[in-house]
Tab-separated table of C-alpha atoms in Angstrom:
chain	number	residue	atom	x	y	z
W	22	UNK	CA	0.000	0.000	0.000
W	23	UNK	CA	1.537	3.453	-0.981
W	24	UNK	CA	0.542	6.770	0.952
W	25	UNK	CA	-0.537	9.610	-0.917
W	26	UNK	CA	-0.580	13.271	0.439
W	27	UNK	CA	-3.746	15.611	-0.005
W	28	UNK	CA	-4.169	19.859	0.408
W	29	UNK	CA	-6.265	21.352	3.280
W	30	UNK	CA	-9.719	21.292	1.586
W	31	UNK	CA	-9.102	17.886	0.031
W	32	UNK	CA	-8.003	16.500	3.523
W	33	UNK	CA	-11.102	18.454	4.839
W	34	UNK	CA	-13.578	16.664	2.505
W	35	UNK	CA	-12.449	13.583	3.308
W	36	UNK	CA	-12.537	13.850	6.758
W	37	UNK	CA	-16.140	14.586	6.410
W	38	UNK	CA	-16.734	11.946	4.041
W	39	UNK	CA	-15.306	9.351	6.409
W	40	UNK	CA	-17.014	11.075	9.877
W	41	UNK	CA	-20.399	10.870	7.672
W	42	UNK	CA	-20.317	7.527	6.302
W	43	UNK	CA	-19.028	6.379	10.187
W	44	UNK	CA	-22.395	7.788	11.252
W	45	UNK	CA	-24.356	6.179	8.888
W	46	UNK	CA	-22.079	2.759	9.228
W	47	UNK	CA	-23.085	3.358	12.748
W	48	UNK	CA	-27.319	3.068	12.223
W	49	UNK	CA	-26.430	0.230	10.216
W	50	UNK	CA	-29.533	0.223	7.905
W	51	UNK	CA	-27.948	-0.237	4.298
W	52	UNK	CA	-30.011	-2.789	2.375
W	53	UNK	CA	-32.348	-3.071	5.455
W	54	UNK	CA	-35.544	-4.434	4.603
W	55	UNK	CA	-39.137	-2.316	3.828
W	56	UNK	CA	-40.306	-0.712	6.529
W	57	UNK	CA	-44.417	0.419	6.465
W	58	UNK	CA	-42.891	3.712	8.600
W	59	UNK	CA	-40.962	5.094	5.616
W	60	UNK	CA	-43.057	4.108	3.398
W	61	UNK	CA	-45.692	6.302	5.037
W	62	UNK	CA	-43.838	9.063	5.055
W	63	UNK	CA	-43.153	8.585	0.686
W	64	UNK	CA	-47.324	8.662	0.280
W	65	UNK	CA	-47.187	11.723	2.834
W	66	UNK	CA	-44.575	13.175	0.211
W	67	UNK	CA	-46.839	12.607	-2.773
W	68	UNK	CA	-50.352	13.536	-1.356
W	69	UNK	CA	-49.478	17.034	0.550
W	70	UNK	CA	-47.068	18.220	-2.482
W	71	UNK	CA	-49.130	16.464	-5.490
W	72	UNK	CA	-46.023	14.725	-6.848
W	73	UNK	CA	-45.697	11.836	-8.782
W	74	UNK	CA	-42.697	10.696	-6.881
W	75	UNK	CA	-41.527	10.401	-3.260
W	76	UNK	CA	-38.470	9.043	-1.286
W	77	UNK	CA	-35.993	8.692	1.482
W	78	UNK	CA	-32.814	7.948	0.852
W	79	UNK	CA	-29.401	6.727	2.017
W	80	UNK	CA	-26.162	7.428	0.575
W	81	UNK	CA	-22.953	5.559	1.045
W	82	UNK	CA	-19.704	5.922	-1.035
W	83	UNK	CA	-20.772	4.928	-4.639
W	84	UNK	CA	-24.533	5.131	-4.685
W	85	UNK	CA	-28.067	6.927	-3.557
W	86	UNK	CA	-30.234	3.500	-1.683
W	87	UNK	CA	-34.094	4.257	-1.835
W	88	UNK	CA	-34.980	3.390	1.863
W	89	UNK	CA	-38.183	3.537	0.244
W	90	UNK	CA	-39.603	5.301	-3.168
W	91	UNK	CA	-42.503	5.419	-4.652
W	92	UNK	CA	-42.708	6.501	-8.496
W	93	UNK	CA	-39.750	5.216	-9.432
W	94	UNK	CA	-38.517	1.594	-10.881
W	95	UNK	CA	-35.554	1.744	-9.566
W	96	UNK	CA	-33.642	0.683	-5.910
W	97	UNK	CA	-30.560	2.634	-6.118
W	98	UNK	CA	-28.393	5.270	-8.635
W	99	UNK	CA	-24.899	5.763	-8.812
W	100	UNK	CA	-24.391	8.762	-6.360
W	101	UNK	CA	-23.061	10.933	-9.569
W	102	UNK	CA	-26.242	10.252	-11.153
W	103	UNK	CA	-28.490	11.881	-8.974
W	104	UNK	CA	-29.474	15.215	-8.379
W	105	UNK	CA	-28.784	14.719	-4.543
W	106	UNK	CA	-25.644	14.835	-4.597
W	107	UNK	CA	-25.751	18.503	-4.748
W	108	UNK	CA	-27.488	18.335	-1.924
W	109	UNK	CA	-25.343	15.973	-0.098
W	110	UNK	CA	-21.883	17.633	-0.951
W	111	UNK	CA	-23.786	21.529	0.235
W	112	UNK	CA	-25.835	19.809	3.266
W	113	UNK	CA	-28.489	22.247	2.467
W	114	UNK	CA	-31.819	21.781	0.343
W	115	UNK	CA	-31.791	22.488	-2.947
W	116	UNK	CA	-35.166	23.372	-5.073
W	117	UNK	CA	-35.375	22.879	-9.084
W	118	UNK	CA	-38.509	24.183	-10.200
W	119	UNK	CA	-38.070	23.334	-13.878
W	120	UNK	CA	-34.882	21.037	-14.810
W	121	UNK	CA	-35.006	21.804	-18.432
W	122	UNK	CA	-33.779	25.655	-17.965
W	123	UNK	CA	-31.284	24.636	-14.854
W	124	UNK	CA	-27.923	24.530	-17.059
W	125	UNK	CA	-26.490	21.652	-13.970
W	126	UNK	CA	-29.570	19.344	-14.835
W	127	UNK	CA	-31.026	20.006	-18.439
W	128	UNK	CA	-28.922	17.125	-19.851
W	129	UNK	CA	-29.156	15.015	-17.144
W	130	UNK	CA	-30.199	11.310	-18.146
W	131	UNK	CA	-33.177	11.838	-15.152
W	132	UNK	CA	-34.512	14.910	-17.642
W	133	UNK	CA	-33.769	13.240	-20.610
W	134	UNK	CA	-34.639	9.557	-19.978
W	135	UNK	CA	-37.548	7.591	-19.709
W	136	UNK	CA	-37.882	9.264	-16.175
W	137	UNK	CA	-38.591	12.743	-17.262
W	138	UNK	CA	-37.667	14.797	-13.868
W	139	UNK	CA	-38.584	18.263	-14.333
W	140	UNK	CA	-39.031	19.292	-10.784
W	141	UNK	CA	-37.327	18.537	-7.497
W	142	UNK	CA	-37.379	19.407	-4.249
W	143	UNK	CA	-34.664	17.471	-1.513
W	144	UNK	CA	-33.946	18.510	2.028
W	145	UNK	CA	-30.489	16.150	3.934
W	146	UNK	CA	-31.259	13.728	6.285
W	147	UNK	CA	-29.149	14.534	9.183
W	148	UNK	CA	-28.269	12.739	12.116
W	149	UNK	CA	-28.427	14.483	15.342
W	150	UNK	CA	-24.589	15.170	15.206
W	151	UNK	CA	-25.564	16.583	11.951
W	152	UNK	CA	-23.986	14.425	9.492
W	153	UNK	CA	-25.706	14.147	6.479
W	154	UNK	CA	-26.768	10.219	5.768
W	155	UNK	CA	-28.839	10.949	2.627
W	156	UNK	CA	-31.782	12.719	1.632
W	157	UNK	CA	-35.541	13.614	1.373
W	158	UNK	CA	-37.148	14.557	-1.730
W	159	UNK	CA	-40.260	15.711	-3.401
W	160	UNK	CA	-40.071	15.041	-7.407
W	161	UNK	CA	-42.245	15.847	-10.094
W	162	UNK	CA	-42.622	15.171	-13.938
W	163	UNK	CA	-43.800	18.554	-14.493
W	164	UNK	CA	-42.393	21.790	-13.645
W	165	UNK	CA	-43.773	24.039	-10.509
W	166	UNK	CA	-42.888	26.130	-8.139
W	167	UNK	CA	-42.452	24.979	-4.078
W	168	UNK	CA	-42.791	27.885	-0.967
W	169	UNK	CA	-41.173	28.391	1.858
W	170	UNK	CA	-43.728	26.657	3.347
W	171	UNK	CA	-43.677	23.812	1.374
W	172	UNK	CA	-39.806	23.153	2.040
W	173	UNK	CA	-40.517	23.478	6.094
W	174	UNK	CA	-43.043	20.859	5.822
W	175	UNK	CA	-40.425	18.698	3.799
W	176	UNK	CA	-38.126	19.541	6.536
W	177	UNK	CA	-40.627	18.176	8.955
W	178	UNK	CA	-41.034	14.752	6.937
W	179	UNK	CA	-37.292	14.277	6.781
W	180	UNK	CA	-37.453	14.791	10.849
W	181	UNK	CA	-40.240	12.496	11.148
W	182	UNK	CA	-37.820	10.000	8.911
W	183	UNK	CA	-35.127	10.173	11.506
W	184	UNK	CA	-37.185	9.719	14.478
W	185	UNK	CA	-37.947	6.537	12.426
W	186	UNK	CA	-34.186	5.559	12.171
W	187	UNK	CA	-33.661	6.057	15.939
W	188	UNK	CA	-36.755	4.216	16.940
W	189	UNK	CA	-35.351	1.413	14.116
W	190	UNK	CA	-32.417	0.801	16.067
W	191	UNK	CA	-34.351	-0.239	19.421
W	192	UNK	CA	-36.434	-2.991	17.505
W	193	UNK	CA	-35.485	-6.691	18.181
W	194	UNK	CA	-37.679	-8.825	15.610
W	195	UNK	CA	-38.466	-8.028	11.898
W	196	UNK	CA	-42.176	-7.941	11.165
W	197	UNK	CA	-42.341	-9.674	7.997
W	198	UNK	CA	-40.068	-13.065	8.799
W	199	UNK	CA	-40.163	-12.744	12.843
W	200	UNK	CA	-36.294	-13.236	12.404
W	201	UNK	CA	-33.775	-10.836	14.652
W	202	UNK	CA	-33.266	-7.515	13.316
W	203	UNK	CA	-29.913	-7.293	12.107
W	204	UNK	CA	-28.663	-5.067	15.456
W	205	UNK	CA	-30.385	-7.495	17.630
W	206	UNK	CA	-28.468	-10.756	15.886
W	207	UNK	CA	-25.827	-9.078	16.165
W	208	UNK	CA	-25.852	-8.053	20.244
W	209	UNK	CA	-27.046	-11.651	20.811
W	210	UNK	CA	-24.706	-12.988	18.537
W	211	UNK	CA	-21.657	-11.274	20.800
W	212	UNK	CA	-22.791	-12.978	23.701
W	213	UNK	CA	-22.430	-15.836	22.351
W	214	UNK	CA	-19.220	-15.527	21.277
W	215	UNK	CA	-18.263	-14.705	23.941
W	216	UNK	CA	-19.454	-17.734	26.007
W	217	UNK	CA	-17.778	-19.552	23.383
W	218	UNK	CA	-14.057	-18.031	23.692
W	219	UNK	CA	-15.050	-18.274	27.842
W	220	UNK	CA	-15.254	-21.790	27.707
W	221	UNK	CA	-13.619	-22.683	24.773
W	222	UNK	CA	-15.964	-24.407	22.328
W	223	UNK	CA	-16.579	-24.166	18.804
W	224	UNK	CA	-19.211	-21.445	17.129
W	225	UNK	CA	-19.870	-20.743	12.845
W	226	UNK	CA	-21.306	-18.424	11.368
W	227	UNK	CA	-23.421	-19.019	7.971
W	228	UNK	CA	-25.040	-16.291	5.837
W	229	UNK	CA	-27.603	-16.769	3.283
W	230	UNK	CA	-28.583	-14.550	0.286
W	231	UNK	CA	-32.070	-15.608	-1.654
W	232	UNK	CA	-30.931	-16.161	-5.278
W	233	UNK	CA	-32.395	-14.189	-8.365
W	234	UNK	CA	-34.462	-12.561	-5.594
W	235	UNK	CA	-34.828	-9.290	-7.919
W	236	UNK	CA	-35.893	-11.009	-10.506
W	237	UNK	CA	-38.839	-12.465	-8.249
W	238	UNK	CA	-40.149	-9.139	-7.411
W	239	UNK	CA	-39.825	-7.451	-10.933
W	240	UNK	CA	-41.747	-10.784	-12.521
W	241	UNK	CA	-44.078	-11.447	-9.648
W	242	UNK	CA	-44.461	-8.946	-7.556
W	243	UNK	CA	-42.842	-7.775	-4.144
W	244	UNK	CA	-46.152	-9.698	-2.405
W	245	UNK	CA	-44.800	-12.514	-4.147
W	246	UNK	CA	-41.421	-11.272	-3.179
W	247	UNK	CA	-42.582	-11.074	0.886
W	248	UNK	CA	-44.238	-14.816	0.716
W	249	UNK	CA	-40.606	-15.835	-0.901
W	250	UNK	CA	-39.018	-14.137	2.242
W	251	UNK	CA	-41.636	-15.868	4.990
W	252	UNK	CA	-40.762	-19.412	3.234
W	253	UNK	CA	-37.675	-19.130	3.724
W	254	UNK	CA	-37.182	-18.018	7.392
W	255	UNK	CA	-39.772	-20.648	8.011
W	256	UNK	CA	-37.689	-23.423	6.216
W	257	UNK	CA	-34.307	-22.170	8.240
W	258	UNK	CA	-36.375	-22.144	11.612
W	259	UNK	CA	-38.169	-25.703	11.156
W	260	UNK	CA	-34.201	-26.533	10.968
W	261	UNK	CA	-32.456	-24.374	13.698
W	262	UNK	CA	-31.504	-25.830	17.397
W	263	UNK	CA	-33.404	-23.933	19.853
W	264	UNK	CA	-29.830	-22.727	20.538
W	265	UNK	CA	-29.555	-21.107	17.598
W	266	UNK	CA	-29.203	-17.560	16.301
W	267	UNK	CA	-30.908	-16.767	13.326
W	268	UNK	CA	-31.590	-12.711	11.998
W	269	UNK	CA	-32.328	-11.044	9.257
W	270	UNK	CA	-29.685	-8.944	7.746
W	271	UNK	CA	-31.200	-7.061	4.593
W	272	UNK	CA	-33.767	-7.369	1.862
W	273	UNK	CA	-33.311	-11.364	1.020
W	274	UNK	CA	-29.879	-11.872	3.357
W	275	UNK	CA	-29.775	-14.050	6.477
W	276	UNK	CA	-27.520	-14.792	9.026
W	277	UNK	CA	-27.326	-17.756	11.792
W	278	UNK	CA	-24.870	-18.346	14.713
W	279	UNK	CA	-24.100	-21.914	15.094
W	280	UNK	CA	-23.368	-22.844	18.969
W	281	UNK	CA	-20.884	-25.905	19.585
W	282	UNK	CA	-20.213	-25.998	15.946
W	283	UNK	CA	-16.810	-25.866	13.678
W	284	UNK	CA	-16.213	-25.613	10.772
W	285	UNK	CA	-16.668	-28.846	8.851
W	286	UNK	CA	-20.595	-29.432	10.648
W	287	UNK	CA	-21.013	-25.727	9.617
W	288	UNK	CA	-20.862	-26.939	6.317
W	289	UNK	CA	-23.353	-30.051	6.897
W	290	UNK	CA	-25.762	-27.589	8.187
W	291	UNK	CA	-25.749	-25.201	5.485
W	292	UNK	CA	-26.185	-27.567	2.513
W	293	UNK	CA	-28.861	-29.416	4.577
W	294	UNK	CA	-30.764	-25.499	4.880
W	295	UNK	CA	-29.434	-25.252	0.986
W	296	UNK	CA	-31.376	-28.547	0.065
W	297	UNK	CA	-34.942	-27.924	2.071
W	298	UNK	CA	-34.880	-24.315	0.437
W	299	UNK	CA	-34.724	-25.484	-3.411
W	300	UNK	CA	-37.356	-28.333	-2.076
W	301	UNK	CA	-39.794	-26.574	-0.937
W	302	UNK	CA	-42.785	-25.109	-3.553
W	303	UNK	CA	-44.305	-21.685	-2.706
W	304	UNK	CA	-48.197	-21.286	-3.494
W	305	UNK	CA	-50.220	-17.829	-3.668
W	306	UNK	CA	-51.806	-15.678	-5.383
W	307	UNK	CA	-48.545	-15.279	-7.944
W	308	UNK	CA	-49.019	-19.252	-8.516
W	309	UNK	CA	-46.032	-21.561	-7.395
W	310	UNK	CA	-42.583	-20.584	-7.117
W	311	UNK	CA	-39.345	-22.617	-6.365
W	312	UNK	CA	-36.133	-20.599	-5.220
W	313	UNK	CA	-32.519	-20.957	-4.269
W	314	UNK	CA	-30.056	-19.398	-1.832
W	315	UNK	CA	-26.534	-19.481	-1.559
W	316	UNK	CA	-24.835	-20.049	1.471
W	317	UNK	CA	-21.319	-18.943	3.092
W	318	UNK	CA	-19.956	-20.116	6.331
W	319	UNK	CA	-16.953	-19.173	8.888
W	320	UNK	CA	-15.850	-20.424	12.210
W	321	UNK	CA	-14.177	-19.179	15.132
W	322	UNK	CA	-10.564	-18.900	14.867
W	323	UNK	CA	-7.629	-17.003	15.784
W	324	UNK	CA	-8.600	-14.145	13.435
W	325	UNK	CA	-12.376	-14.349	13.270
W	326	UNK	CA	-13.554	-13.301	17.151
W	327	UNK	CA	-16.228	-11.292	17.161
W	328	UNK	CA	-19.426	-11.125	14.872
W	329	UNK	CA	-18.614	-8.048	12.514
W	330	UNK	CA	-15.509	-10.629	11.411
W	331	UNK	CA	-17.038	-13.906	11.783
W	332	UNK	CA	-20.229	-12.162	9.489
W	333	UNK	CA	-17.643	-10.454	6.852
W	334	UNK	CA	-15.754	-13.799	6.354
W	335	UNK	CA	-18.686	-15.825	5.805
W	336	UNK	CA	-20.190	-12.923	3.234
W	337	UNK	CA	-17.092	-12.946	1.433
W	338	UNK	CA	-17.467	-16.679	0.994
W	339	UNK	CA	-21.421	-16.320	-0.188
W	340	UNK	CA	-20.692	-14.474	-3.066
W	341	UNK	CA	-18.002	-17.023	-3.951
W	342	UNK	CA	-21.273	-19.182	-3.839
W	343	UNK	CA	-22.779	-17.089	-6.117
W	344	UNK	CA	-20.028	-16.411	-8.241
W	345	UNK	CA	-19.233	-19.811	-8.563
W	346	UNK	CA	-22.905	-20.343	-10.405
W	347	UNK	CA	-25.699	-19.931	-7.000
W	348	UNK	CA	-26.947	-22.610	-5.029
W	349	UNK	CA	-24.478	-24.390	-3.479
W	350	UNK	CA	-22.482	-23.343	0.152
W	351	UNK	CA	-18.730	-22.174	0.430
W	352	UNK	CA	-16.656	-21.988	3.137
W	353	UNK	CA	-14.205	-19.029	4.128
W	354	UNK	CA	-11.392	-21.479	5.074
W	355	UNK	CA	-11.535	-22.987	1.555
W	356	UNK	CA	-11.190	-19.591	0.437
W	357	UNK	CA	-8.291	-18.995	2.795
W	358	UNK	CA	-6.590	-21.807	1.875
W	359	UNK	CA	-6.934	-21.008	-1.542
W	360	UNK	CA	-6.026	-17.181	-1.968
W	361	UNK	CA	-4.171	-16.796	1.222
W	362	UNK	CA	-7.134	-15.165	2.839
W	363	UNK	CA	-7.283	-13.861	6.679
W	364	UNK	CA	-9.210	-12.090	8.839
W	365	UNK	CA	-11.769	-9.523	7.723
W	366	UNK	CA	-13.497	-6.877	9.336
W	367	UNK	CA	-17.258	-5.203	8.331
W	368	UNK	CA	-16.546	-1.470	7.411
W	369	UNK	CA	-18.109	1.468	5.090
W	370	UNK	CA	-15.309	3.460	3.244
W	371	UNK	CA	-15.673	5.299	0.128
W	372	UNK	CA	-13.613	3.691	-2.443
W	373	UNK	CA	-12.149	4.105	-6.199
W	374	UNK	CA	-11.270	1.570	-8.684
W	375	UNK	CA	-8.761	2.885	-10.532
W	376	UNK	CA	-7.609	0.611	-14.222
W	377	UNK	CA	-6.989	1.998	-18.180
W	378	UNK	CA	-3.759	2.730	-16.644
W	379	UNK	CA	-4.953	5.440	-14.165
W	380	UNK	CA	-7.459	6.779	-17.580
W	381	UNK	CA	-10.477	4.864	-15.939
W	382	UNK	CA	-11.972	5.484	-12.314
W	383	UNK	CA	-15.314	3.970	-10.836
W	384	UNK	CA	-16.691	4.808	-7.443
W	385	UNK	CA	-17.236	1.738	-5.134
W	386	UNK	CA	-18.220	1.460	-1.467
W	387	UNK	CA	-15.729	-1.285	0.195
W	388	UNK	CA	-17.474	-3.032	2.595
W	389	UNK	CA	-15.123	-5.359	4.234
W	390	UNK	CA	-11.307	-5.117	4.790
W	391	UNK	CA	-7.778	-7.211	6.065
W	392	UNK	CA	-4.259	-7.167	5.443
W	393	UNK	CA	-4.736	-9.357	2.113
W	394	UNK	CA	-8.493	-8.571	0.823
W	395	UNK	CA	-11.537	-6.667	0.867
W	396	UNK	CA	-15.247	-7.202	-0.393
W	397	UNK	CA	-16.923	-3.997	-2.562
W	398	UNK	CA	-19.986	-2.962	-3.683
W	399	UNK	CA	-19.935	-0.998	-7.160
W	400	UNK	CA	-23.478	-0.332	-8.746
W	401	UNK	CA	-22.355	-2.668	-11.743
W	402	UNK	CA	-19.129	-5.030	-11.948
W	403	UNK	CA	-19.559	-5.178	-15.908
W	404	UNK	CA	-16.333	-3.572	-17.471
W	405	UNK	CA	-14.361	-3.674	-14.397
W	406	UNK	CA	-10.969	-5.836	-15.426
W	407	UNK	CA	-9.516	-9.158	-13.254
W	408	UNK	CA	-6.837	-6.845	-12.168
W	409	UNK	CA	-7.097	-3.111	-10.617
W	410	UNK	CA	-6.341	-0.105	-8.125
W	411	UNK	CA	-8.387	0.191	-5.294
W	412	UNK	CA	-8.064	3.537	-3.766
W	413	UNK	CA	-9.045	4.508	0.285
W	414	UNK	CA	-8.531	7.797	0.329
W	415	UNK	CA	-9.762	8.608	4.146
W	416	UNK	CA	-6.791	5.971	4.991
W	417	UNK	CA	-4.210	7.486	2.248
W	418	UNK	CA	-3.295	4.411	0.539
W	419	UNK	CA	-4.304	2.184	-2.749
W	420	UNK	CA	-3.445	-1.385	-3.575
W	421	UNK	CA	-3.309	-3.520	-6.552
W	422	UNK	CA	-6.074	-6.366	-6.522
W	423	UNK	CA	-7.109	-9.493	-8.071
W	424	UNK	CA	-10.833	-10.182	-8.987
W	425	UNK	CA	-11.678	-13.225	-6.818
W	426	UNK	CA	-15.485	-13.692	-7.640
W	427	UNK	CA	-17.925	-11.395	-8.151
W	428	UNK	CA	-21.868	-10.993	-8.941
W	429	UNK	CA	-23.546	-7.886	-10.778
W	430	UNK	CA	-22.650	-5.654	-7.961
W	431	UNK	CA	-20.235	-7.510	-5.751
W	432	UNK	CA	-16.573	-7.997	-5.760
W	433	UNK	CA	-14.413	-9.915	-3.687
W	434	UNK	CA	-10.672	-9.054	-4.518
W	435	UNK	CA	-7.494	-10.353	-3.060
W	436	UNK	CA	-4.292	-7.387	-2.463
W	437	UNK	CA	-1.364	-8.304	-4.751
């Protein structure tokens, strides 16, 4: 890793970068499921200001994540894509009454496109240390103008979508699969560990990830998509010791903690979960559906002693899962044993891939880190080489990489 040296403002702007996406790291609600509270607050949006579209909004280092939207296809944009940013960079609101005569917007793709933005309206979404997370906004496909009043009432909303984060992080069970939430698997699942290192028995870790689950929603519908969801909690707690953990991590990703359990059983367990989940049918309304899920798995060890690595290690082998065709269960010691693959550690830093020599740069969120590898999140791996630059620049280094396995917005990549 080489250090690189920055001026004031640029050292400035990062530092507030890295404090904001700590805070938002911090609420942990990236690629949390639908919640009926934000979702409220998007109709709220479109009913008092007569817009077509509504949302709330979290941005990390590469890309805008609808916490919920209504009015758009869409789940996410690359962050340079959206007219938030502007917001995001100032931390104040910004109003666009008609797109078309704003010379920042009127060949945007959003104007131009299929989408046809002609007005917005976005307020930040600031924590109480007043970092700004993401974003509130009011959208429209014609042009019009927006009062004073009309922007305090947005402000309002966006407060009334905070108080919804904050009361978020006290919940314990998620509505739709009864799983834990993912900050309640995770307390429980340190007190487990630590039982385990106490009296010196084995624990693993396995994490889950519905496959094709997109394409389940966009065909059938996200009822269809919730049903999918239930079936497959259900199948994973028919299976579970009492003993076990099991939580919900995001939209179609699960977690369990393993008690008394290495590595090798770890495996046993996960293909025997693997096999009742392609077994079992799902009836409703939608007619019958069959689905997959690919599975990744870790153990306690030397390096992995606490959940945020035990969790990282076994996502990094899940997407090997998946990149090695869906369906089937990996294990992060196989991986280890064949890239030379140690401990990782669950973080949110804004990245850069860097190839073309130096001529080509893509944003990326890295989302897990060690001495030899990191997992990263880009809105789309297609075009991005085997071989690359990844770029930290709130630590002041880049490394070369190698392209272990990836999926359409995934990449695990080993240092070289």
């Amino acid at each position: 890793m080489t250090a690189r040296t920055f001026g004031k403002s640029s050292v400035e702007s990062i530092k507030r970068e890295r404090d904001r996406l700590a805070a938002l790291d911090n609420l942990d609600l990236l690629n949390s499921p639908r919640d009926e509270g934000f979702d409220r607050i998007v109709r709220l949006i479109q009913q008092v200001f007569t817009v077509e579209i509504g949302l709330v909004s979290l941005i990390d280092g590469h890309r805008q994540w609808y916490q919920s939207c209504s009015g758009l296809s869409a789940d996410e944009v690359p962050v340079e894509d959206t007219f938030c940013r502007y917001v995001l960079d100032d931390e104040q609101p910004m109003i666009v009454q008609d797109a078309t005569k704003d010379p920042r917007f009127v060949m945007h793709p959003a104007v131009t496109g299929p989408d046809h933005v002609r007005f917005y309206a976005g307020v930040p979404l600031k924590t109480k240390e007043r970092h700004t997370i993401g974003t509130v906004c009011a959208i429209d496909r014609t042009p019009r103008s927006f009062s004073r009043r009309d922007l305090g009432i947005l402000q309002e909303l966006a407060g009334a979508a905070m108080d919804r984060i904050e009361l978020m992080q006290t919940a314990s069970t998620d509505s739709l699969t009864e799983a834990l939430t993912r900050r309640a698997f995770k307390r429980e699942a340190e007190q487990l560990i630590a039982t385990a290192l106490r009296h010196k028995h084995d624990l693993a870790c396995l994490v889950l990830d519905v496959d094709h689950f997109k394409k389940v929603n966009d065909t059938c519908g996200h009822a269809a998509g919730d049903e999918v969801l239930k079936a497959v909690a259900a199948t994973c707690r028919a299976k579970l010791r009492t003993g076990d953990l099991f939580g919900r991590l995001g939209g179609e990703e699960f977690a369990i903690i393993l008690p008394h359990v290495g590595g090798e059983d770890a495996m046993i367990a996960a293909e025997k979960l693997r096999s009742e989940i392609a077994a079992r049918s799902i009836s409703g309304e939608f007619g019958t559906l069959n689905v997959t899920a690919s599975f990744g798995a870790s153990a306690l060890s030397i390096v992995g002693r606490d959940i945020e690595t035990l969790l990282a290690q076994a996502d990094a082998a899940m997407y090997q899962a998946k990149g090695a065709g869906r369906n089937r269960c990996m294990s992060f010691a196989s991986m280890q044993g064949a890239d030379g693959m140690n401990a990782r550690r669950r973080v949110l830093k804004a990245g850069n891939i860097v190839f073309n020599d130096r001529r080509s740069t893509i944003d990326c969120t890295v989302k897990s880190l060690g001495v030899d590898g990191a997992g990263i999140v880009v809105s789309n791996t297609a075009g991005i080489p085997p071989e690359f630059t990844l770029a930290i620049k709130a630590d002041g280094f880049e490394t070369n990489c190698s392209v272990i396995s990836r999926d359409r917005q995934n990449l695990e990549v080993a240092f070289r």
